[in-house]
PDB file of N, CA and C in Angstrom:
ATOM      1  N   UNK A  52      21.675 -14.867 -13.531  1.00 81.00           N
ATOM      2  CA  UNK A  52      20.291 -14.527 -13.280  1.00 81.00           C
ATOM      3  C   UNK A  52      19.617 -14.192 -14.610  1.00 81.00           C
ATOM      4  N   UNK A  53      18.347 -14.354 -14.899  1.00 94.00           N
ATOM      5  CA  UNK A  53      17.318 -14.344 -15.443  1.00 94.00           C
ATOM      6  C   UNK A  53      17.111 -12.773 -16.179  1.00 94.00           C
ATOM      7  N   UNK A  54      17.305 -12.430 -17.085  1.00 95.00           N
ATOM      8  CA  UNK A  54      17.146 -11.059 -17.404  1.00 95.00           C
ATOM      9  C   UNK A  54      15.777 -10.435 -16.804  1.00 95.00           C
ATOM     10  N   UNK A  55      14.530 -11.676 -16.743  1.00 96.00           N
ATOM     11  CA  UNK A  55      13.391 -11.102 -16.164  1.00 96.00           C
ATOM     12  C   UNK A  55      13.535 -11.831 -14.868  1.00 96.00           C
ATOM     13  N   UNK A  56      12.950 -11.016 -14.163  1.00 97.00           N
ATOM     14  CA  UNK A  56      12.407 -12.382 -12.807  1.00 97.00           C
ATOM     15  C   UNK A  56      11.250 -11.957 -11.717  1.00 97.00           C
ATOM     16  N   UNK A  57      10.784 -12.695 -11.248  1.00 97.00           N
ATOM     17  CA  UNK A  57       9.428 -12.335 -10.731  1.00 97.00           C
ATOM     18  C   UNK A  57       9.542 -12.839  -9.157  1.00 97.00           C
ATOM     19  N   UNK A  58       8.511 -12.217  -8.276  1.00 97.00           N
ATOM     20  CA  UNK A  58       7.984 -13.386  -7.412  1.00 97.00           C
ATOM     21  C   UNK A  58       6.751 -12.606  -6.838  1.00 97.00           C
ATOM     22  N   UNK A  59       5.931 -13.494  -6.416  1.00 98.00           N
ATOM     23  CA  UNK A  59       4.530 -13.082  -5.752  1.00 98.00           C
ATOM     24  C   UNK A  59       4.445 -13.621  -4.165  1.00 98.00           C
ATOM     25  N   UNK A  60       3.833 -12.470  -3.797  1.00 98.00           N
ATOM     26  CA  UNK A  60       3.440 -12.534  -2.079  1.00 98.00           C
ATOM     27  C   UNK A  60       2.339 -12.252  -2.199  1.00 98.00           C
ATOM     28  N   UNK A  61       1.892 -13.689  -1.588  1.00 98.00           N
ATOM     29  CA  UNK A  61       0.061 -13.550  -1.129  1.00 98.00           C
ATOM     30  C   UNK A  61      -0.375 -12.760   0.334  1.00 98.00           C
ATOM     31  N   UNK A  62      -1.004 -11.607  -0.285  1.00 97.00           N
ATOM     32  CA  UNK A  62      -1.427 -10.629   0.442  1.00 97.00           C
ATOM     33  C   UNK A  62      -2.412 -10.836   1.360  1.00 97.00           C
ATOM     34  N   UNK A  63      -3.270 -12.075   0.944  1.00 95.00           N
ATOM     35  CA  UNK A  63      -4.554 -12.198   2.121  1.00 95.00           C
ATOM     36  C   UNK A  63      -4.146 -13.622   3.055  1.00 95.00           C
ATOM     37  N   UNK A  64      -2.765 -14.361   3.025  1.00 96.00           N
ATOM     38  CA  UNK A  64      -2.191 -14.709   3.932  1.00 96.00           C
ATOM     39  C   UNK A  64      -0.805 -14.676   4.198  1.00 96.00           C
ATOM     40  N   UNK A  65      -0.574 -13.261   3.901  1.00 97.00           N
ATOM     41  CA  UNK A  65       0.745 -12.857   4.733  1.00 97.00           C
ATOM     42  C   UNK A  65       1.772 -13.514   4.489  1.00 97.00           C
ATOM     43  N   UNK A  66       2.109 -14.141   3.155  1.00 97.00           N
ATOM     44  CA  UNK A  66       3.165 -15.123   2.903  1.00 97.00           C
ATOM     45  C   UNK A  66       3.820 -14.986   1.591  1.00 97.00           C
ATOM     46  N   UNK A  67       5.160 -15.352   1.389  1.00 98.00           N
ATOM     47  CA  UNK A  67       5.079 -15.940  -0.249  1.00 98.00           C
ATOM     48  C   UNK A  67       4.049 -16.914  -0.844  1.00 98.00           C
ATOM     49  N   UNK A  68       4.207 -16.867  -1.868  1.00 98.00           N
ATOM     50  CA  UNK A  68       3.120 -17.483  -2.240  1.00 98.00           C
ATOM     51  C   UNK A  68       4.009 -18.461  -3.623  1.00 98.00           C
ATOM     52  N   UNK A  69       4.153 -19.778  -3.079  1.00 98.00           N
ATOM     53  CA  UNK A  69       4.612 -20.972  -3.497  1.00 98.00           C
ATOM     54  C   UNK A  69       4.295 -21.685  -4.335  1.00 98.00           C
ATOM     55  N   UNK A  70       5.409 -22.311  -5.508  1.00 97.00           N
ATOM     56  CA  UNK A  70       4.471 -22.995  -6.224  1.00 97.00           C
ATOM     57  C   UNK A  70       3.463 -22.465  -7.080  1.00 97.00           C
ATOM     58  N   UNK A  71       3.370 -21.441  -7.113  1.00 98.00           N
ATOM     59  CA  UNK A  71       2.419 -20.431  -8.371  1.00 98.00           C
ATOM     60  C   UNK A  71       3.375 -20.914  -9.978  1.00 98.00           C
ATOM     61  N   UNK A  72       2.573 -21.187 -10.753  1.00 98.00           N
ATOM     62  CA  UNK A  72       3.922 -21.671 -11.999  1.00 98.00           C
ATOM     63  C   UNK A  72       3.532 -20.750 -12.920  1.00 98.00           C
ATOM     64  N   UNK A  73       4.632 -19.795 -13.597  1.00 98.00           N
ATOM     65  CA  UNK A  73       4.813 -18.617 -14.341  1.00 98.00           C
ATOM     66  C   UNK A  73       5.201 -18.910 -15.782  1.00 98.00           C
ATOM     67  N   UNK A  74       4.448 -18.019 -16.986  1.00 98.00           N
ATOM     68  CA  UNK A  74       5.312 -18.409 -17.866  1.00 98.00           C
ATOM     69  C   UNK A  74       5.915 -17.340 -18.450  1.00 98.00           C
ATOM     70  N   UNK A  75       7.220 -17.272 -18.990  1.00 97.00           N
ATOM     71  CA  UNK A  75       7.550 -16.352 -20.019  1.00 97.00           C
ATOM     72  C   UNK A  75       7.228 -16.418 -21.372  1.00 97.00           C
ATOM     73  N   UNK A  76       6.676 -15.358 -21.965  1.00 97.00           N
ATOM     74  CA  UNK A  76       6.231 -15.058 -23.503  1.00 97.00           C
ATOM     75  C   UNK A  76       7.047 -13.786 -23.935  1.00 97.00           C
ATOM     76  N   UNK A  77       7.425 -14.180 -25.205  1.00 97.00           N
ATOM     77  CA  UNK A  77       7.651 -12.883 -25.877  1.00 97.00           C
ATOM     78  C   UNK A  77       6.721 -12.511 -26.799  1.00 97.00           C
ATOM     79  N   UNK A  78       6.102 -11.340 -27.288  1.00 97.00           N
ATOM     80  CA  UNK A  78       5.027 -10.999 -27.952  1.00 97.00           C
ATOM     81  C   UNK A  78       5.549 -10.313 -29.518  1.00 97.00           C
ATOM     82  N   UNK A  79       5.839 -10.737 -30.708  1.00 95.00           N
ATOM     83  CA  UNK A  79       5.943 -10.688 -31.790  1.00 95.00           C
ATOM     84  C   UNK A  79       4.803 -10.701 -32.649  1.00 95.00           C
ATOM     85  N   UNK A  80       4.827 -10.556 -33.793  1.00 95.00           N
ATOM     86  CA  UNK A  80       3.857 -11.192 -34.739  1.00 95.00           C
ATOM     87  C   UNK A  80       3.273 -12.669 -34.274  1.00 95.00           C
ATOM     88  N   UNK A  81       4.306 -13.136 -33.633  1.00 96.00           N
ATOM     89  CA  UNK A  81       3.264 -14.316 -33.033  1.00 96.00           C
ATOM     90  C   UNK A  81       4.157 -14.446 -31.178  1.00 96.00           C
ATOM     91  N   UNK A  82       3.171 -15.321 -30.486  1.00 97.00           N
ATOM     92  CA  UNK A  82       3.627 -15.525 -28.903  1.00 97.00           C
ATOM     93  C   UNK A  82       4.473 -16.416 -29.197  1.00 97.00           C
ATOM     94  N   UNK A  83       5.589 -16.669 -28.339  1.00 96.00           N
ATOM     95  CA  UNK A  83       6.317 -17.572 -28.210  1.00 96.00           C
ATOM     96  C   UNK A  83       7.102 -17.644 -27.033  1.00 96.00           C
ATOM     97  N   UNK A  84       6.509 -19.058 -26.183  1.00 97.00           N
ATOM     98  CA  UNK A  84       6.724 -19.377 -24.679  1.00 97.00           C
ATOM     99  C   UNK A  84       8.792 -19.226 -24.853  1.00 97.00           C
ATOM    100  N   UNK A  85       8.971 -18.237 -23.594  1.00 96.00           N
ATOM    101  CA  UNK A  85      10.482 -18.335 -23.593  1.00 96.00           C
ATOM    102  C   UNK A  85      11.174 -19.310 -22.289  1.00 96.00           C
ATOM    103  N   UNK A  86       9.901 -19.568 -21.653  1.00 96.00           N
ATOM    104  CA  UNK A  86      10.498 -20.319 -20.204  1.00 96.00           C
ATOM    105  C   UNK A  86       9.032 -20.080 -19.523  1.00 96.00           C
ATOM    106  N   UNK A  87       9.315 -21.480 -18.392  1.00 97.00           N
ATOM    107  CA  UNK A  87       7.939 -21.765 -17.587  1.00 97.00           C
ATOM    108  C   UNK A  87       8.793 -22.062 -16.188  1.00 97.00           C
ATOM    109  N   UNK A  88       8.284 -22.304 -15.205  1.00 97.00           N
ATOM    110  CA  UNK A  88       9.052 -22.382 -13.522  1.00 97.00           C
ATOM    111  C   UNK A  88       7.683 -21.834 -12.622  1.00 97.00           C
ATOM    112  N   UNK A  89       8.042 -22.513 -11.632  1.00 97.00           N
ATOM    113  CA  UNK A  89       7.138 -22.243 -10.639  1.00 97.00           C
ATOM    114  C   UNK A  89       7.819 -21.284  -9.446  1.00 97.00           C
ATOM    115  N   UNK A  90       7.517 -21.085  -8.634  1.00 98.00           N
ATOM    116  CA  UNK A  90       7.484 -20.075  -8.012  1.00 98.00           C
ATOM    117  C   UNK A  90       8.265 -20.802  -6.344  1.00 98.00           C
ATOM    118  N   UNK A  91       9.264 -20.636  -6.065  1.00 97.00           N
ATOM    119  CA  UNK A  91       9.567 -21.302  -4.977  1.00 97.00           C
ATOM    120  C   UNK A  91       9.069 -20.959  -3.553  1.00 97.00           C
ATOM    121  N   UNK A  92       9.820 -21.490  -2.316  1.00 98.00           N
ATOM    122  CA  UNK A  92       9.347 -20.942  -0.711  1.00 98.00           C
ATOM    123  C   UNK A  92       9.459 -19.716  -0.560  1.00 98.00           C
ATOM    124  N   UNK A  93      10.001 -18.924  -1.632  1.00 98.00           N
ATOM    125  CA  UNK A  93      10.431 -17.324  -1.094  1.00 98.00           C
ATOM    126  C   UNK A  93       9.400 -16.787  -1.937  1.00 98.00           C
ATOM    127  N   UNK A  94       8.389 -17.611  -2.832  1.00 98.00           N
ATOM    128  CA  UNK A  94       7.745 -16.888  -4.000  1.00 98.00           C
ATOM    129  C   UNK A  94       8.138 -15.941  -5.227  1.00 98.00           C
ATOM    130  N   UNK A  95       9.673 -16.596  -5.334  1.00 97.00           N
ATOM    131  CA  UNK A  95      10.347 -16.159  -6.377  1.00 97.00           C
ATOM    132  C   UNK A  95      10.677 -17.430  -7.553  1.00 97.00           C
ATOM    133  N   UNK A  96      11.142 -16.759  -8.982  1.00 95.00           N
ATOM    134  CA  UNK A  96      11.120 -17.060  -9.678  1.00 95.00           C
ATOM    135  C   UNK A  96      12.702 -15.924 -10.294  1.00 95.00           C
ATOM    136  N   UNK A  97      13.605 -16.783  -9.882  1.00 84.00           N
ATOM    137  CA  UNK A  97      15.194 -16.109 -10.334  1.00 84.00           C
ATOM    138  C   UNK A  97      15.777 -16.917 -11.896  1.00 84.00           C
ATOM    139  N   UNK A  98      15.552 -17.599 -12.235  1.00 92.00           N
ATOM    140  CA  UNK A  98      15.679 -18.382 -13.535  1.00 92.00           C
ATOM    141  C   UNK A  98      14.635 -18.693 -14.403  1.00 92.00           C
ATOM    142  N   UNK A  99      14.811 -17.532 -15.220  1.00 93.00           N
ATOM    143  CA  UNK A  99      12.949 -17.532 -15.801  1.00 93.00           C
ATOM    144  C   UNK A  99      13.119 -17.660 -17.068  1.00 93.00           C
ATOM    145  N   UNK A 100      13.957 -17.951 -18.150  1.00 90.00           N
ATOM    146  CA  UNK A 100      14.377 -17.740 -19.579  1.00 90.00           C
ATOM    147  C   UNK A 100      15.915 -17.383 -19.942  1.00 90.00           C
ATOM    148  N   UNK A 101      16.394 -16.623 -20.825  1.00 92.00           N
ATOM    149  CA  UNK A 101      17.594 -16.020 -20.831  1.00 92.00           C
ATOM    150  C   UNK A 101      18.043 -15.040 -19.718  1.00 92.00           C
ATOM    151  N   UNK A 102      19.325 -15.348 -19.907  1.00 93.00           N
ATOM    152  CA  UNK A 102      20.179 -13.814 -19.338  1.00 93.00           C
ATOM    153  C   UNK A 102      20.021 -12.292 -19.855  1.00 93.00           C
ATOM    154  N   UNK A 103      19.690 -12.439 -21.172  1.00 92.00           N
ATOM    155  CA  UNK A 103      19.546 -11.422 -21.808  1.00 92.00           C
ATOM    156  C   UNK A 103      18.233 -11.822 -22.474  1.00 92.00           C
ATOM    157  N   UNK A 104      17.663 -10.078 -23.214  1.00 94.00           N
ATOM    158  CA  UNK A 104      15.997 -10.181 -23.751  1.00 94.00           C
ATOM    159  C   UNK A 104      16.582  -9.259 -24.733  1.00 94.00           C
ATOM    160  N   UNK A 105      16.009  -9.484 -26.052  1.00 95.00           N
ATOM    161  CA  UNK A 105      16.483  -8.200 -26.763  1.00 95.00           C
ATOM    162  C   UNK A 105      15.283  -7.277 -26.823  1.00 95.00           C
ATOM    163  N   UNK A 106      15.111  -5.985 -26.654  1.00 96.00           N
ATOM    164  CA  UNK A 106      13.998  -4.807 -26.654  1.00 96.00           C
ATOM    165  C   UNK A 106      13.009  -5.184 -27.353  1.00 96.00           C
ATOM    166  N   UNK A 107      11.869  -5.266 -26.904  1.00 96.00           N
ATOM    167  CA  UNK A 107      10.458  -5.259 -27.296  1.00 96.00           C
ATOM    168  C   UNK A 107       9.286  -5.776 -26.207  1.00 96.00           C
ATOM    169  N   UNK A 108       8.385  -6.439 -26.301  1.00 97.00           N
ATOM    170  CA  UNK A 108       6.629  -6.546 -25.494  1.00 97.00           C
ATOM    171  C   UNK A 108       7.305  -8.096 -24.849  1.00 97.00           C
ATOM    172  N   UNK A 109       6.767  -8.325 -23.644  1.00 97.00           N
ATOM    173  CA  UNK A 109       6.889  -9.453 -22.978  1.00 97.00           C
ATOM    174  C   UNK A 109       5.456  -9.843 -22.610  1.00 97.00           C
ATOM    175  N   UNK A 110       5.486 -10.971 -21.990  1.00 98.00           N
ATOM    176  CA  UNK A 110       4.102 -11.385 -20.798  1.00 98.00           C
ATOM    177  C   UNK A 110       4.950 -12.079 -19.714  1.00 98.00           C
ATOM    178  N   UNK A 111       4.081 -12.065 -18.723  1.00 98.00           N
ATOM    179  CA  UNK A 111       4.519 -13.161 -17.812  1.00 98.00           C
ATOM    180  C   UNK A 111       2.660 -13.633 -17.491  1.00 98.00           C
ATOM    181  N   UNK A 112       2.685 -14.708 -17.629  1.00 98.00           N
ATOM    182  CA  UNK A 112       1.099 -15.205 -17.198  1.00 98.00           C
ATOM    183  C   UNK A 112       1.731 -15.967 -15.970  1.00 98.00           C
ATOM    184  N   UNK A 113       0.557 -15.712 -14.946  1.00 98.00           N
ATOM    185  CA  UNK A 113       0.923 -16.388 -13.337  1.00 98.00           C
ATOM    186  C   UNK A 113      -0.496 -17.667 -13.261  1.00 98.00           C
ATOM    187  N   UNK A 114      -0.661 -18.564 -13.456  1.00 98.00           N
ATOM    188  CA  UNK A 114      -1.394 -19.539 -12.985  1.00 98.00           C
ATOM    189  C   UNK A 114      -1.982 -19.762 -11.721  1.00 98.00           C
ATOM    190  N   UNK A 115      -2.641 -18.600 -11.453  1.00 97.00           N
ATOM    191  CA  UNK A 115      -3.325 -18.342 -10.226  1.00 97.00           C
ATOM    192  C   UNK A 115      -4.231 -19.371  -9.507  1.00 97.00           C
ATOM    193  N   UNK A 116      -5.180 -19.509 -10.777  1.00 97.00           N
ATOM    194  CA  UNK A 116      -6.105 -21.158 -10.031  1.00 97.00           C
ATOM    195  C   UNK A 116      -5.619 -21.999  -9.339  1.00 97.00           C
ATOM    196  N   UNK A 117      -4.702 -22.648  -9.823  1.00 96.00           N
ATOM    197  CA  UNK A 117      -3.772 -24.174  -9.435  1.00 96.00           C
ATOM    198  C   UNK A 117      -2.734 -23.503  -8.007  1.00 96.00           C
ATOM    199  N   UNK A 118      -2.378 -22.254  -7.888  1.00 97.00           N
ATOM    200  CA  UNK A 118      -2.149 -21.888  -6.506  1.00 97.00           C
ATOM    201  C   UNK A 118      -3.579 -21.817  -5.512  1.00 97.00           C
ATOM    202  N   UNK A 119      -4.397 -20.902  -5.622  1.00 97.00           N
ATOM    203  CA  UNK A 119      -5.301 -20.836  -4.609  1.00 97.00           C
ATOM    204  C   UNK A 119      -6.103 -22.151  -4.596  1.00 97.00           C
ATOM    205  N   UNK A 120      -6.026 -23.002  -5.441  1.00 96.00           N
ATOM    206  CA  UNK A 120      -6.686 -24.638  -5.448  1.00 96.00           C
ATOM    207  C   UNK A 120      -5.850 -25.075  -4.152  1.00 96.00           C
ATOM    208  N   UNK A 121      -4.397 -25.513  -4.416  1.00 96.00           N
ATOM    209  CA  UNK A 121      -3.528 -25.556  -3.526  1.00 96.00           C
ATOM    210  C   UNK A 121      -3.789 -24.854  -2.180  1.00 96.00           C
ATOM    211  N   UNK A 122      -4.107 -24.175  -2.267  1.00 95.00           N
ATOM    212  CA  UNK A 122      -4.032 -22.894  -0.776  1.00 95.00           C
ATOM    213  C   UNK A 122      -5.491 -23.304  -0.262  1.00 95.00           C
ATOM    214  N   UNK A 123      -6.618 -23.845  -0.827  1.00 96.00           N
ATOM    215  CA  UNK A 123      -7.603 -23.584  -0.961  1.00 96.00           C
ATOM    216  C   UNK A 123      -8.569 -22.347  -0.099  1.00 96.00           C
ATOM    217  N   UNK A 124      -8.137 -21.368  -1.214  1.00 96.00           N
ATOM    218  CA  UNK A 124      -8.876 -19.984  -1.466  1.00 96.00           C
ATOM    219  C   UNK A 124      -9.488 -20.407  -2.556  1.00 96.00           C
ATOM    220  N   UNK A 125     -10.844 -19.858  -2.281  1.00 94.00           N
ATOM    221  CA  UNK A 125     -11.456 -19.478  -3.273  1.00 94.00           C
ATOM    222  C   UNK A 125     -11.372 -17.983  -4.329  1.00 94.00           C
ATOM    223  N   UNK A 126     -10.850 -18.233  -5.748  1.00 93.00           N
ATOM    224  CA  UNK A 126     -10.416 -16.866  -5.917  1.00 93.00           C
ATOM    225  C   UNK A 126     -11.202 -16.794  -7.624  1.00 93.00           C
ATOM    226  N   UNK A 127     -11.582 -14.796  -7.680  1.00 96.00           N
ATOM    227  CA  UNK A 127     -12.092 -14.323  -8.251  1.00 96.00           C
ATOM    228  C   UNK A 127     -11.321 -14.644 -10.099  1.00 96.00           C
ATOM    229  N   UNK A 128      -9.819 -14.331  -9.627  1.00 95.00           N
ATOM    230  CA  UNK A 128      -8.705 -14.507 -11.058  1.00 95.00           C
ATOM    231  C   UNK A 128      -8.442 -15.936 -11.164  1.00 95.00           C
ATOM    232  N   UNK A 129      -8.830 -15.980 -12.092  1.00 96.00           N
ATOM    233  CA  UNK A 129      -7.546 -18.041 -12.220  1.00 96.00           C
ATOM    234  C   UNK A 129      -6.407 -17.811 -13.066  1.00 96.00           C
ATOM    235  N   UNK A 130      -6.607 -16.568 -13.274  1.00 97.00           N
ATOM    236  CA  UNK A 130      -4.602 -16.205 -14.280  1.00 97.00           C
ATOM    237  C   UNK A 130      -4.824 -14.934 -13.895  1.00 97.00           C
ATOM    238  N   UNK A 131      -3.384 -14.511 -13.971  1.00 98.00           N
ATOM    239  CA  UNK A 131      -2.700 -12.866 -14.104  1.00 98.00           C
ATOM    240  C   UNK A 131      -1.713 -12.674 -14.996  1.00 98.00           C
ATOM    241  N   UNK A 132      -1.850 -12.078 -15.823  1.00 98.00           N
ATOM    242  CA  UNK A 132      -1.516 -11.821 -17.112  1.00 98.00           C
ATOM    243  C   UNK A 132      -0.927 -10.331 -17.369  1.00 98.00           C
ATOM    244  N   UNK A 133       0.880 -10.189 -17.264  1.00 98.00           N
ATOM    245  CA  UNK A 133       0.968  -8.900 -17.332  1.00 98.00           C
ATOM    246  C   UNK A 133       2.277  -8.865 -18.822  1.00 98.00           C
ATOM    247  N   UNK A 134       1.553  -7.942 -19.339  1.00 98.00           N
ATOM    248  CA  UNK A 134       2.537  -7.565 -20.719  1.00 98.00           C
ATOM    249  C   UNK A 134       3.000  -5.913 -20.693  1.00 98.00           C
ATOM    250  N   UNK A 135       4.397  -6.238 -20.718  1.00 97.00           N
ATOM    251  CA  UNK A 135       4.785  -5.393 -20.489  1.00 97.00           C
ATOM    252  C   UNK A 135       6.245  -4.716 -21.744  1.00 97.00           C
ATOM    253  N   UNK A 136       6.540  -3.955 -21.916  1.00 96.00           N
ATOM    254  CA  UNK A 136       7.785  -3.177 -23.211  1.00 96.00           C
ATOM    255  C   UNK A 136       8.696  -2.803 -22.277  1.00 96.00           C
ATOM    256  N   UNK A 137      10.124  -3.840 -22.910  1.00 95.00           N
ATOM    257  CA  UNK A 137      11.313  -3.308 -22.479  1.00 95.00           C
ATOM    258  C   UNK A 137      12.033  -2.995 -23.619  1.00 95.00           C
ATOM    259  N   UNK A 138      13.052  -1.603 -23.099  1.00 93.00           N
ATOM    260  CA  UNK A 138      13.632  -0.764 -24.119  1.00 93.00           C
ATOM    261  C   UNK A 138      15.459  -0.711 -23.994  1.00 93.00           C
ATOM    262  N   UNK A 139      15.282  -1.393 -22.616  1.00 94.00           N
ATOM    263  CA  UNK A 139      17.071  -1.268 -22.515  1.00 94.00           C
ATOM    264  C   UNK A 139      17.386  -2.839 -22.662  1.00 94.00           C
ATOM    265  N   UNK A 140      18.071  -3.557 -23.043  1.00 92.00           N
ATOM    266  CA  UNK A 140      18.172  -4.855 -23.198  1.00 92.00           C
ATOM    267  C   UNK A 140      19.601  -5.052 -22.534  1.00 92.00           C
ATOM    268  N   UNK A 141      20.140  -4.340 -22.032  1.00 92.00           N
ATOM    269  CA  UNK A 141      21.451  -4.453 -20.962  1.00 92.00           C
ATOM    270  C   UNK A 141      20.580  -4.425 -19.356  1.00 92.00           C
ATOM    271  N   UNK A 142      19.524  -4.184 -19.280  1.00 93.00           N
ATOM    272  CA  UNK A 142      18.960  -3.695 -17.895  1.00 93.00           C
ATOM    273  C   UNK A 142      18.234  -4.984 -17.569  1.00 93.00           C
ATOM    274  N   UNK A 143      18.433  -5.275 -16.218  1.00 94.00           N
ATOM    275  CA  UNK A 143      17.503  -6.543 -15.575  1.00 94.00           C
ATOM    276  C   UNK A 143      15.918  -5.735 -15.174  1.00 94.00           C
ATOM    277  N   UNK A 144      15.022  -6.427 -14.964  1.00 95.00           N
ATOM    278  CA  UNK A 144      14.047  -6.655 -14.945  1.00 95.00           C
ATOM    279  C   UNK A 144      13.194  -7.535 -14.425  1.00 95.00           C
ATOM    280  N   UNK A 145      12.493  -7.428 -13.098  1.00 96.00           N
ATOM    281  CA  UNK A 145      11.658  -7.452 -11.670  1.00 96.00           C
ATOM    282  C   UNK A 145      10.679  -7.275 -11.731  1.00 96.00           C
ATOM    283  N   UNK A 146       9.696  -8.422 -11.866  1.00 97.00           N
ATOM    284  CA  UNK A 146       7.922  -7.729 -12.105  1.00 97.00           C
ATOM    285  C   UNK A 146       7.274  -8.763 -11.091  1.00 97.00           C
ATOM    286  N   UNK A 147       7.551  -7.678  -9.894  1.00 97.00           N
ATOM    287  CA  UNK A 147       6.567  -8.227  -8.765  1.00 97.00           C
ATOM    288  C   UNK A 147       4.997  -8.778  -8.917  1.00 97.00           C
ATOM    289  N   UNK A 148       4.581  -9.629  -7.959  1.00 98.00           N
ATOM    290  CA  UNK A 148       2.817  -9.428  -8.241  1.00 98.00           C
ATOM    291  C   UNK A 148       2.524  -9.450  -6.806  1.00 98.00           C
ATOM    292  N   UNK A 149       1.533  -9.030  -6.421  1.00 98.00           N
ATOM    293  CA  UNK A 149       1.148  -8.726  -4.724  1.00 98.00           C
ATOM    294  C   UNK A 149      -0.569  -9.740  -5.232  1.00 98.00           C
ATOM    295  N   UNK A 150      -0.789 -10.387  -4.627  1.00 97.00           N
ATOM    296  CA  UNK A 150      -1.951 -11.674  -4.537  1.00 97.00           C
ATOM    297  C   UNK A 150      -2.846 -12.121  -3.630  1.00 97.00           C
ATOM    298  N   UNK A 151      -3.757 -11.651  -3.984  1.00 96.00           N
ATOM    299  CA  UNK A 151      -5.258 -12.193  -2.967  1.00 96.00           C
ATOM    300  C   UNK A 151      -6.171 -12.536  -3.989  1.00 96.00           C
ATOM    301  N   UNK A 152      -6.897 -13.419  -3.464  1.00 95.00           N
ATOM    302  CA  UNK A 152      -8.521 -14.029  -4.138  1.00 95.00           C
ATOM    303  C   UNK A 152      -8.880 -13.080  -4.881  1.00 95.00           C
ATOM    304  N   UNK A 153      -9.162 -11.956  -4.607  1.00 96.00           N
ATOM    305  CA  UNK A 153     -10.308 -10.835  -5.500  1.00 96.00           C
ATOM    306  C   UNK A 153      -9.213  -9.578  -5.872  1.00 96.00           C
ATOM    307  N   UNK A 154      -7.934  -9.545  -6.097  1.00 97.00           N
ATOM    308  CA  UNK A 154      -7.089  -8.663  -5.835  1.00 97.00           C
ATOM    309  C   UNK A 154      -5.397  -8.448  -6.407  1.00 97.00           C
ATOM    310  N   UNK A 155      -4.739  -8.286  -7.286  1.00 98.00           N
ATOM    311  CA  UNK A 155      -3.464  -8.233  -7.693  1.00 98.00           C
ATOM    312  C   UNK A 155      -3.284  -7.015  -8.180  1.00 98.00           C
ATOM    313  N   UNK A 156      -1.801  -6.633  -7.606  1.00 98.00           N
ATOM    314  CA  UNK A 156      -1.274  -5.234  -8.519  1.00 98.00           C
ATOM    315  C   UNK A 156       0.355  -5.627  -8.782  1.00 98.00           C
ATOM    316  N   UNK A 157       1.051  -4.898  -9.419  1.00 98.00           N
ATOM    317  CA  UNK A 157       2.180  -4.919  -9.930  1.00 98.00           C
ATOM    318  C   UNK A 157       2.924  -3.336  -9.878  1.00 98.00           C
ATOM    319  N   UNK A 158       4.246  -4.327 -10.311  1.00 97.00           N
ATOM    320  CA  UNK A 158       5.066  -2.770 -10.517  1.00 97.00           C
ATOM    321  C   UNK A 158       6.542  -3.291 -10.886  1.00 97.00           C
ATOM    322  N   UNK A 159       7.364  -2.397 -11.438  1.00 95.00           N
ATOM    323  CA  UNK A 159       8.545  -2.754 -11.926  1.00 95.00           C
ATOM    324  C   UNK A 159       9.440  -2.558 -10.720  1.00 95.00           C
ATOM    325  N   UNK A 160      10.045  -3.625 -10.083  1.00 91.00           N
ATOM    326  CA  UNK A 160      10.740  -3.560  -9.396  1.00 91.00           C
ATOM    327  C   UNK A 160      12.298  -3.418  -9.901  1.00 91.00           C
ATOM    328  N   UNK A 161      13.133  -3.808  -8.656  1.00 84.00           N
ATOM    329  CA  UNK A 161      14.742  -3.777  -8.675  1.00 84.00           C
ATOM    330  C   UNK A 161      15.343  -4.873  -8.662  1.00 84.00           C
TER     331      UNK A 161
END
């Protein structure tokens, strides 16, 4: 498994939310894409880059448009963009997104 891994459930129809395509960044002196994947039937994303991350700033950008195009919702975000600092580099790492048209939150999951 994926040292990071994600998945999103669309909140304003009660579902995973499929096919959303994610990317991994690491944030240095400069960005640099670590892995891209879309988002499967469960709205997960279990193979996202390495097994391991060594400590410092990440992103995960979610390509929101090209899902709710797909879904056709009309929606307020066309990306979600979360950067986030990891400090244990033995520890996995779960960054949910919860998804509606006008609406996303997060949190470090398990």
């Amino acid at each position: 498994m994926s040292a990071i891994t994600t998945h999103v459930l669309d909140t304003a129809l009660g579902r995973p939310a499929e096919g959303v395509p994610v990317r991994l960044e690491s944030i240095t002196d400069t960005v640099t894409t670590l892995a891209t994947a879309k988002t499967n039937a469960d709205g997960r994303v279990g193979d996202l880059g390495p097994d391991r991350v060594e400590a410092g700033t990440y992103r995960l950008v979610f390509d929101t448009a090209s899902y709710f195009t797909a879904t056709g919702q009309n929606a307020f975000f066309p990306e979600v963009s979360l950067t986030f600092t990891l400090a244990d580099p033995e520890q996995h790492y779960h960054v949910p997104v919860l998804l509606s048209p006008f609406a996303y939150s997060t949190y470090r999951g398990s």
